[in-house]
Amino acid sequence: MTEASNPFLGHEHRRPDVDAEEAARLLREAFGVEGSLRELGSHQDRNFLVETAAGERYVLKVAREGLGRPALEAENAAMLRTAAAGLAFELPVPQPARDGSLIVRATTAAGAAHDLRLVTWIEGEPLDRLGYLAPPVLRAHGEMAARIALALDGFDHPALDRALQWDVRHAGSVVEALAPFASTPERRRSLEAAMARAAAALAPLAPRLRVATIHQDVTDVNTVGRRDAAGRLMPAGLIDFGDLSRTWLAAELAVTIAADAFYALDRPLQAARDVARGFLPLVPLTADELAATWPMVVARAAAVAISGDQQAALEPENTYVAQCRDEEWAAFDAVAVIPFELATEVLREAAGLEPTRRPVVSAALGATPPVVRTAGAPVILDLSTTATDVLPGAAPGAVPAGAVGRWGESRLTDTLLDTSDESATVHLGIDLFASAGTSVVAPVAGRVRRVAQGIVIEADGFDLRLDGVDPTADDDTAIEAGAAVGMVSRHGPDGLPAHVHVQLVTVPGLEAPRRTVPSQAAAWQALCPDPSALIGLAPGVAAAPPDDAAGLLDRRDRVLAGVQVHYFDAPPRIERGWRHHLVDTRGRAYVDVVNNVALLGHSHPAVEAAVARQLRLLNTNSRFLYGVMVEFAEALAARFPDSLDTVLLVNTGSEANELALRLARTVTGSDDVLCVRGAYHGWTGATDAITTSPLDNPRALETRPAWVHPVEAPNTYRGRYRGPDAGTRYADDVRATITRLARRGRRPAAFIAEPLYGNAGGVVLPDGYLAQAYASVRAAGGMAIADEVQTGYARLGHFQWAFEQQGVVPDVVTVAKAAGNGMAVGAVITTRAIADAFAAEGSFFSSVGGSPVACAAGLAVLETIDREGLRENAREVGDYVRAGLEAIGLRHRLVGAVHGMGLYLGVELVRDRETQEPAEDEALAICERMRELGVIVQPTGDGNNVLKVKPPLCLDRRSADLVIDALERTLTDGW
Ligand code: PMP
């Protein structure tokens, strides 16, 4: 383009020189509206928020000189049309001036004439106040862009045929004209290079792109949000029709993608897919339009970034512009590095289209020589997340020559721990393992190019990449199929033993990675399909089966009862755990802070070895005499105060509590049981009866049998009593309940409670509570039962058992969960006298409760707690996590309290610290965001609003930091 024909050369926009005071005068004169004015940020115009005495709110828009009245008329007409279209979001409505017109020409004291408009104000918070836009927000944003495009369909106005700076069709001219304003030479270079690529990609597509009138500015800045129930800012209003144009329809989507990229600088394609998922069902784009979308995104981002530089140069005092500029450059950098072909595949995926077919490969296929010659049939290597002989991030041991690593496999060997980012686990080639020095031959003819770790053969219509090769062929030479091109390098790529990584790249020259993150895997796999056919392997044998978490969930839903609930809306498929990490089948690792069952850590080798050994020897019912049962019971009893010396073995917490109640009832001859309101003790008949957790059964309190007597929940945060005498006040309720029973001639069989209120989110009981409650129930002839199913086994760090924290010794203690580190092991520990008295009922027998395998697991758990110092770790790391969470609580009002001790902690989320309204929806949404950031956490408590932090006791500081940082980031940036 010549200088003369570039309309953006020398085209500088200075904002109208009007301050709030003058604007108020103009407003009064033109519109007869009086009010207070506050200036709003704008690139090129001046906008003021107007608030009248009656509380009405408007925006006064003072147009820059030279914009022209027809353009403003077009905007007004579009606003009126879309506002009348009954869309699900709000739009500004132009207000008539005193003379009935919608645009008034007014003159400032300095003599400048400007067009004024007054439009309605849309209540809410702009989206750009956030640091993060969640997938539902991005989808809604894409949907908003689509709906406005639909509402503008067929709208036209003569003023729309203008060369607008923000029209993507003109981005090339804008960049060309404004490039000299680039804040650094590097920026200028990358801008011009990106723009040239975008223009080249758009040129052949342009004739087939539909033109329509579009808003062209559905961005974060122009979108007003309102909080949904979960506290997420959802798009609720759209402002600023200043960029309205007749241009490419696909630009409506591209603009929103480019804007929202700023909130996903490390994963703009994922954000784009979400925006597109909102847009495309309403406004389907053609294949050409989808292919043009990312070039438009880049063009738009380039034009925005360079305009920001220009504006900043013109108006160094405009802080709004300066701040936007850096953000605009960050977004440009993020979108410009993405190959167009990759983005197109992602957008096709969002549109529900098949990947682009590139039929180049079959043409090259003849009798293809193998890349490396090895004897025998290929051995398919399993490096997936379900391989049993590798650990996360670790290279496998010796790999036989001739082994084949699969294409499309999510490899555990590439899983990174303790990070909020996805790991690049999905392999885009086939790996052929062979000894170092083995000759490597070209399976196809082409030109050899030497690259960092091997060679690329530029074949006819595609590239074949061979990594892990020491090249012998010269750079940039033509070779025939079957020619020797190098030797297998001593060290294979990706930290694996020597191998050749064979990757087909169907777009010549495309810089494809060897492996990619799961969220981009489908798109990369479309560009780098299974190369088996090129290397003489039968199709599919060296392709990993696709991971289908959604399909599995579907099967689960069909075969399992709906009441058997699962975590998360769209749960990842988790087939592996290691220490305090869970790894999904795409190779994403999460820090697991929810699993109190896996006390020692997942897949602990001590438990595995003990169980495997025992399974090889004997597993039978507990009526036989075998050593491990006695050893386990002795080791367990040894951890309790002397009086608690007798053990009964069962399988689960429910069974342990059921048995504890039976003991109490048999021994005391009474039926009545006092339990704590809101507690959970199990699902069996009696334990369900004493469970009044509203989360598990909302009608629990109304439906209790007559023998159940719930007492006040001793919760000093949200319970009835909170002061220093809370322990006594809550114990008073126990006393009063017993007195009421006595009046009816009844005595309690037992009082049962968790000695740290786990089901409320880990609330430490008030001082003196259990001592007084136990004394009262004993005085009335009943027993004190401590449910340590969640709280025991050194979890509190400072104590072995939670009852120690209360300075009491119960008559009966129940344990399970951690007792077998996930194996079914439960126990009741009591006094010899109580156990003997129970014998009045005859014998007790639970077939596999106390089986050799269960006891082997149980014993291994106890030994490992000591050997690995897990109690000390629970104390140290627990205190560390608690301090981190408390610090977060000081910064974020959503955190009402941090409960607990050691590695039983709870972060209670409230909408208001005064009313303590549980932030239930927020808690669930926050858990979804935490999962994105690599942390598995879930809520609990009556209001399902307490994030429970009860990880395996091996949690270390590095992982603890990830948890703390992820929560801080979530609460700061939004969820
Ligand atoms: N008591 C408490 C305090 C519990 O948290 C649970 C389980 N959540 C149980 C008992 C029941 O244990 P199980 O699921 O092993 O039957």
mmCIF file of N, CA, C and O in Angstrom, residues 590-640:
data_model
loop_
_atom_site.group_PDB
_atom_site.id
_atom_site.type_symbol
_atom_site.label_atom_id
_atom_site.label_comp_id
_atom_site.label_asym_id
_atom_site.label_seq_id
_atom_site.Cartn_x
_atom_site.Cartn_y
_atom_site.Cartn_z
ATOM 1 N N TYR A 590 -2.195 -33.998 40.033
ATOM 2 C CA TYR A 590 -2.856 -33.087 40.971
ATOM 3 C C TYR A 590 -2.325 -33.362 42.375
ATOM 4 O O TYR A 590 -2.059 -34.516 42.708
ATOM 5 N N VAL A 591 -2.231 -32.322 43.179
ATOM 6 C CA VAL A 591 -1.981 -32.544 44.595
ATOM 7 C C VAL A 591 -3.327 -32.888 45.212
ATOM 8 O O VAL A 591 -4.311 -32.177 45.023
ATOM 9 N N ASP A 592 -3.349 -34.002 45.918
ATOM 10 C CA ASP A 592 -4.602 -34.528 46.445
ATOM 11 C C ASP A 592 -4.734 -34.130 47.911
ATOM 12 O O ASP A 592 -4.035 -34.669 48.761
ATOM 13 N N VAL A 593 -5.618 -33.180 48.191
ATOM 14 C CA VAL A 593 -5.782 -32.825 49.603
ATOM 15 C C VAL A 593 -7.094 -33.352 50.173
ATOM 16 O O VAL A 593 -7.513 -32.966 51.246
ATOM 17 N N VAL A 594 -7.717 -34.254 49.453
ATOM 18 C CA VAL A 594 -9.011 -34.742 49.909
ATOM 19 C C VAL A 594 -8.929 -36.159 50.481
ATOM 20 O O VAL A 594 -9.784 -36.581 51.234
ATOM 21 N N ASN A 595 -7.845 -36.851 50.170
ATOM 22 C CA ASN A 595 -7.797 -38.279 50.456
ATOM 23 C C ASN A 595 -7.261 -38.625 51.828
ATOM 24 O O ASN A 595 -6.091 -38.937 51.982
ATOM 25 N N ASN A 596 -8.154 -38.610 52.819
ATOM 26 C CA ASN A 596 -7.672 -39.024 54.134
ATOM 27 C C ASN A 596 -7.592 -40.544 54.250
ATOM 28 O O ASN A 596 -7.023 -41.070 55.189
ATOM 29 N N VAL A 597 -8.167 -41.252 53.287
ATOM 30 C CA VAL A 597 -8.088 -42.713 53.340
ATOM 31 C C VAL A 597 -6.650 -43.170 53.062
ATOM 32 O O VAL A 597 -6.105 -44.018 53.751
ATOM 33 N N ALA A 598 -6.049 -42.548 52.037
ATOM 34 C CA ALA A 598 -4.670 -42.918 51.701
ATOM 35 C C ALA A 598 -3.720 -42.177 52.634
ATOM 36 O O ALA A 598 -2.951 -41.311 52.223
ATOM 37 N N LEU A 599 -3.760 -42.530 53.900
ATOM 38 C CA LEU A 599 -2.999 -41.810 54.932
ATOM 39 C C LEU A 599 -1.512 -41.733 54.625
ATOM 40 O O LEU A 599 -0.880 -40.696 54.775
ATOM 41 N N LEU A 600 -0.935 -42.860 54.198
ATOM 42 C CA LEU A 600 0.512 -42.911 53.971
ATOM 43 C C LEU A 600 0.884 -42.306 52.631
ATOM 44 O O LEU A 600 2.061 -42.099 52.349
ATOM 45 N N GLY A 601 -0.108 -42.109 51.786
ATOM 46 C CA GLY A 601 0.137 -41.744 50.401
ATOM 47 C C GLY A 601 -0.421 -42.860 49.538
ATOM 48 O O GLY A 601 -0.597 -43.995 49.998
ATOM 49 N N HIS A 602 -0.688 -42.507 48.276
ATOM 50 C CA HIS A 602 -1.267 -43.495 47.361
ATOM 51 C C HIS A 602 -0.229 -44.539 46.995
ATOM 52 O O HIS A 602 0.962 -44.236 46.896
ATOM 53 N N SER A 603 -0.716 -45.724 46.744
ATOM 54 C CA SER A 603 0.118 -46.822 46.227
ATOM 55 C C SER A 603 1.386 -46.984 47.059
ATOM 56 O O SER A 603 2.484 -47.089 46.505
ATOM 57 N N HIS A 604 1.239 -46.962 48.373
ATOM 58 C CA HIS A 604 2.457 -47.060 49.184
ATOM 59 C C HIS A 604 3.071 -48.450 49.055
ATOM 60 O O HIS A 604 2.388 -49.451 49.245
ATOM 61 N N PRO A 605 4.363 -48.499 48.742
ATOM 62 C CA PRO A 605 4.980 -49.813 48.506
ATOM 63 C C PRO A 605 4.936 -50.730 49.728
ATOM 64 O O PRO A 605 4.885 -51.956 49.578
ATOM 65 N N ALA A 606 4.939 -50.169 50.934
ATOM 66 C CA ALA A 606 4.920 -51.025 52.125
ATOM 67 C C ALA A 606 3.600 -51.782 52.215
ATOM 68 O O ALA A 606 3.568 -52.971 52.551
ATOM 69 N N VAL A 607 2.517 -51.088 51.898
ATOM 70 C CA VAL A 607 1.209 -51.742 51.946
ATOM 71 C C VAL A 607 1.102 -52.744 50.799
ATOM 72 O O VAL A 607 0.639 -53.879 50.976
ATOM 73 N N GLU A 608 1.554 -52.309 49.647
ATOM 74 C CA GLU A 608 1.488 -53.190 48.486
ATOM 75 C C GLU A 608 2.253 -54.479 48.763
ATOM 76 O O GLU A 608 1.756 -55.585 48.526
ATOM 77 N N ALA A 609 3.458 -54.339 49.314
ATOM 78 C CA ALA A 609 4.290 -55.521 49.546
ATOM 79 C C ALA A 609 3.645 -56.419 50.597
ATOM 80 O O ALA A 609 3.590 -57.654 50.444
ATOM 81 N N ALA A 610 3.143 -55.793 51.678
ATOM 82 C CA ALA A 610 2.560 -56.600 52.758
ATOM 83 C C ALA A 610 1.334 -57.347 52.253
ATOM 84 O O ALA A 610 1.146 -58.538 52.543
ATOM 85 N N VAL A 611 0.503 -56.652 51.491
ATOM 86 C CA VAL A 611 -0.733 -57.275 50.996
ATOM 87 C C VAL A 611 -0.405 -58.364 49.965
ATOM 88 O O VAL A 611 -0.947 -59.469 50.012
ATOM 89 N N ALA A 612 0.533 -58.059 49.067
ATOM 90 C CA ALA A 612 0.879 -59.035 48.025
ATOM 91 C C ALA A 612 1.451 -60.304 48.669
ATOM 92 O O ALA A 612 1.089 -61.426 48.309
ATOM 93 N N ARG A 613 2.332 -60.089 49.636
ATOM 94 C CA ARG A 613 2.951 -61.247 50.305
ATOM 95 C C ARG A 613 1.864 -62.091 50.984
ATOM 96 O O ARG A 613 1.821 -63.315 50.850
ATOM 97 N N GLN A 614 0.978 -61.389 51.690
ATOM 98 C CA GLN A 614 -0.049 -62.118 52.434
ATOM 99 C C GLN A 614 -1.003 -62.841 51.484
ATOM 100 O O GLN A 614 -1.432 -63.961 51.763
ATOM 101 N N LEU A 615 -1.303 -62.206 50.363
ATOM 102 C CA LEU A 615 -2.201 -62.868 49.398
ATOM 103 C C LEU A 615 -1.574 -64.142 48.846
ATOM 104 O O LEU A 615 -2.271 -65.092 48.510
ATOM 105 N N ARG A 616 -0.248 -64.144 48.765
ATOM 106 C CA ARG A 616 0.414 -65.358 48.262
ATOM 107 C C ARG A 616 0.383 -66.465 49.306
ATOM 108 O O ARG A 616 0.439 -67.640 48.978
ATOM 109 N N LEU A 617 0.301 -66.052 50.588
ATOM 110 C CA LEU A 617 0.343 -67.056 51.659
ATOM 111 C C LEU A 617 -1.041 -67.532 52.079
ATOM 112 O O LEU A 617 -1.357 -68.706 52.024
ATOM 113 N N LEU A 618 -1.859 -66.615 52.495
ATOM 114 C CA LEU A 618 -3.147 -67.006 53.075
ATOM 115 C C LEU A 618 -4.065 -65.797 53.184
ATOM 116 O O LEU A 618 -3.639 -64.721 53.597
ATOM 117 N N ASN A 619 -5.303 -65.983 52.803
ATOM 118 C CA ASN A 619 -6.315 -64.998 53.183
ATOM 119 C C ASN A 619 -7.579 -65.780 53.502
ATOM 120 O O ASN A 619 -8.072 -66.539 52.675
ATOM 121 N N THR A 620 -8.069 -65.612 54.712
ATOM 122 C CA THR A 620 -9.220 -66.419 55.115
ATOM 123 C C THR A 620 -10.002 -65.680 56.177
ATOM 124 O O THR A 620 -9.749 -64.507 56.424
ATOM 125 N N ASN A 621 -10.954 -66.337 56.790
ATOM 126 C CA ASN A 621 -11.751 -65.634 57.791
ATOM 127 C C ASN A 621 -11.046 -65.631 59.144
ATOM 128 O O ASN A 621 -10.114 -66.402 59.393
ATOM 129 N N SER A 622 -11.502 -64.746 59.958
ATOM 130 C CA SER A 622 -10.758 -64.419 61.172
ATOM 131 C C SER A 622 -10.908 -65.439 62.301
ATOM 132 O O SER A 622 -10.446 -65.206 63.408
ATOM 133 N N ARG A 623 -11.567 -66.591 62.018
ATOM 134 C CA ARG A 623 -11.682 -67.579 63.104
ATOM 135 C C ARG A 623 -10.449 -68.488 63.190
ATOM 136 O O ARG A 623 -10.336 -69.267 64.116
ATOM 137 N N PHE A 624 -9.586 -68.359 62.196
ATOM 138 C CA PHE A 624 -8.365 -69.171 62.269
ATOM 139 C C PHE A 624 -7.329 -68.460 63.127
ATOM 140 O O PHE A 624 -7.433 -67.265 63.380
ATOM 141 N N LEU A 625 -6.336 -69.215 63.518
ATOM 142 C CA LEU A 625 -5.236 -68.626 64.282
ATOM 143 C C LEU A 625 -4.087 -68.313 63.333
ATOM 144 O O LEU A 625 -3.563 -69.216 62.675
ATOM 145 N N TYR A 626 -3.779 -67.034 63.196
ATOM 146 C CA TYR A 626 -2.620 -66.631 62.393
ATOM 147 C C TYR A 626 -1.994 -65.397 63.047
ATOM 148 O O TYR A 626 -2.665 -64.648 63.762
ATOM 149 N N GLY A 627 -0.715 -65.250 62.809
ATOM 150 C CA GLY A 627 0.063 -64.264 63.554
ATOM 151 C C GLY A 627 -0.283 -62.822 63.291
ATOM 152 O O GLY A 627 -0.364 -62.005 64.209
ATOM 153 N N VAL A 628 -0.529 -62.486 62.014
ATOM 154 C CA VAL A 628 -0.626 -61.070 61.676
ATOM 155 C C VAL A 628 -1.819 -60.386 62.343
ATOM 156 O O VAL A 628 -1.786 -59.187 62.657
ATOM 157 N N MET A 629 -2.854 -61.156 62.636
ATOM 158 C CA MET A 629 -4.024 -60.575 63.315
ATOM 159 C C MET A 629 -3.619 -60.112 64.721
ATOM 160 O O MET A 629 -3.977 -59.013 65.165
ATOM 161 N N VAL A 630 -2.866 -60.959 65.376
ATOM 162 C CA VAL A 630 -2.453 -60.633 66.745
ATOM 163 C C VAL A 630 -1.461 -59.470 66.717
ATOM 164 O O VAL A 630 -1.561 -58.527 67.504
ATOM 165 N N GLU A 631 -0.537 -59.548 65.790
ATOM 166 C CA GLU A 631 0.472 -58.471 65.712
ATOM 167 C C GLU A 631 -0.192 -57.124 65.437
ATOM 168 O O GLU A 631 0.156 -56.112 66.042
ATOM 169 N N PHE A 632 -1.145 -57.125 64.515
ATOM 170 C CA PHE A 632 -1.833 -55.868 64.201
ATOM 171 C C PHE A 632 -2.595 -55.355 65.414
ATOM 172 O O PHE A 632 -2.490 -54.185 65.799
ATOM 173 N N ALA A 633 -3.365 -56.250 66.041
ATOM 174 C CA ALA A 633 -4.177 -55.820 67.185
ATOM 175 C C ALA A 633 -3.282 -55.332 68.323
ATOM 176 O O ALA A 633 -3.574 -54.321 68.970
ATOM 177 N N GLU A 634 -2.167 -56.017 68.542
ATOM 178 C CA GLU A 634 -1.244 -55.572 69.602
ATOM 179 C C GLU A 634 -0.678 -54.194 69.273
ATOM 180 O O GLU A 634 -0.618 -53.306 70.132
ATOM 181 N N ALA A 635 -0.271 -54.031 68.023
ATOM 182 C CA ALA A 635 0.327 -52.744 67.634
ATOM 183 C C ALA A 635 -0.689 -51.614 67.731
ATOM 184 O O ALA A 635 -0.363 -50.488 68.112
ATOM 185 N N LEU A 636 -1.923 -51.925 67.417
ATOM 186 C CA LEU A 636 -2.972 -50.900 67.495
ATOM 187 C C LEU A 636 -3.248 -50.538 68.957
ATOM 188 O O LEU A 636 -3.235 -49.360 69.335
ATOM 189 N N ALA A 637 -3.475 -51.564 69.777
ATOM 190 C CA ALA A 637 -3.805 -51.314 71.190
ATOM 191 C C ALA A 637 -2.675 -50.555 71.877
ATOM 192 O O ALA A 637 -2.922 -49.721 72.756
ATOM 193 N N ALA A 638 -1.433 -50.834 71.462
ATOM 194 C CA ALA A 638 -0.284 -50.185 72.102
ATOM 195 C C ALA A 638 -0.304 -48.673 71.906
ATOM 196 O O ALA A 638 0.358 -47.947 72.630
ATOM 197 N N ARG A 639 -1.052 -48.203 70.940
ATOM 198 C CA ARG A 639 -1.100 -46.761 70.676
ATOM 199 C C ARG A 639 -2.167 -46.044 71.491
ATOM 200 O O ARG A 639 -2.383 -44.851 71.320
ATOM 201 N N PHE A 640 -2.901 -46.803 72.300
ATOM 202 C CA PHE A 640 -3.977 -46.186 73.077
ATOM 203 C C PHE A 640 -3.597 -46.152 74.561
ATOM 204 O O PHE A 640 -2.712 -46.885 74.998
#
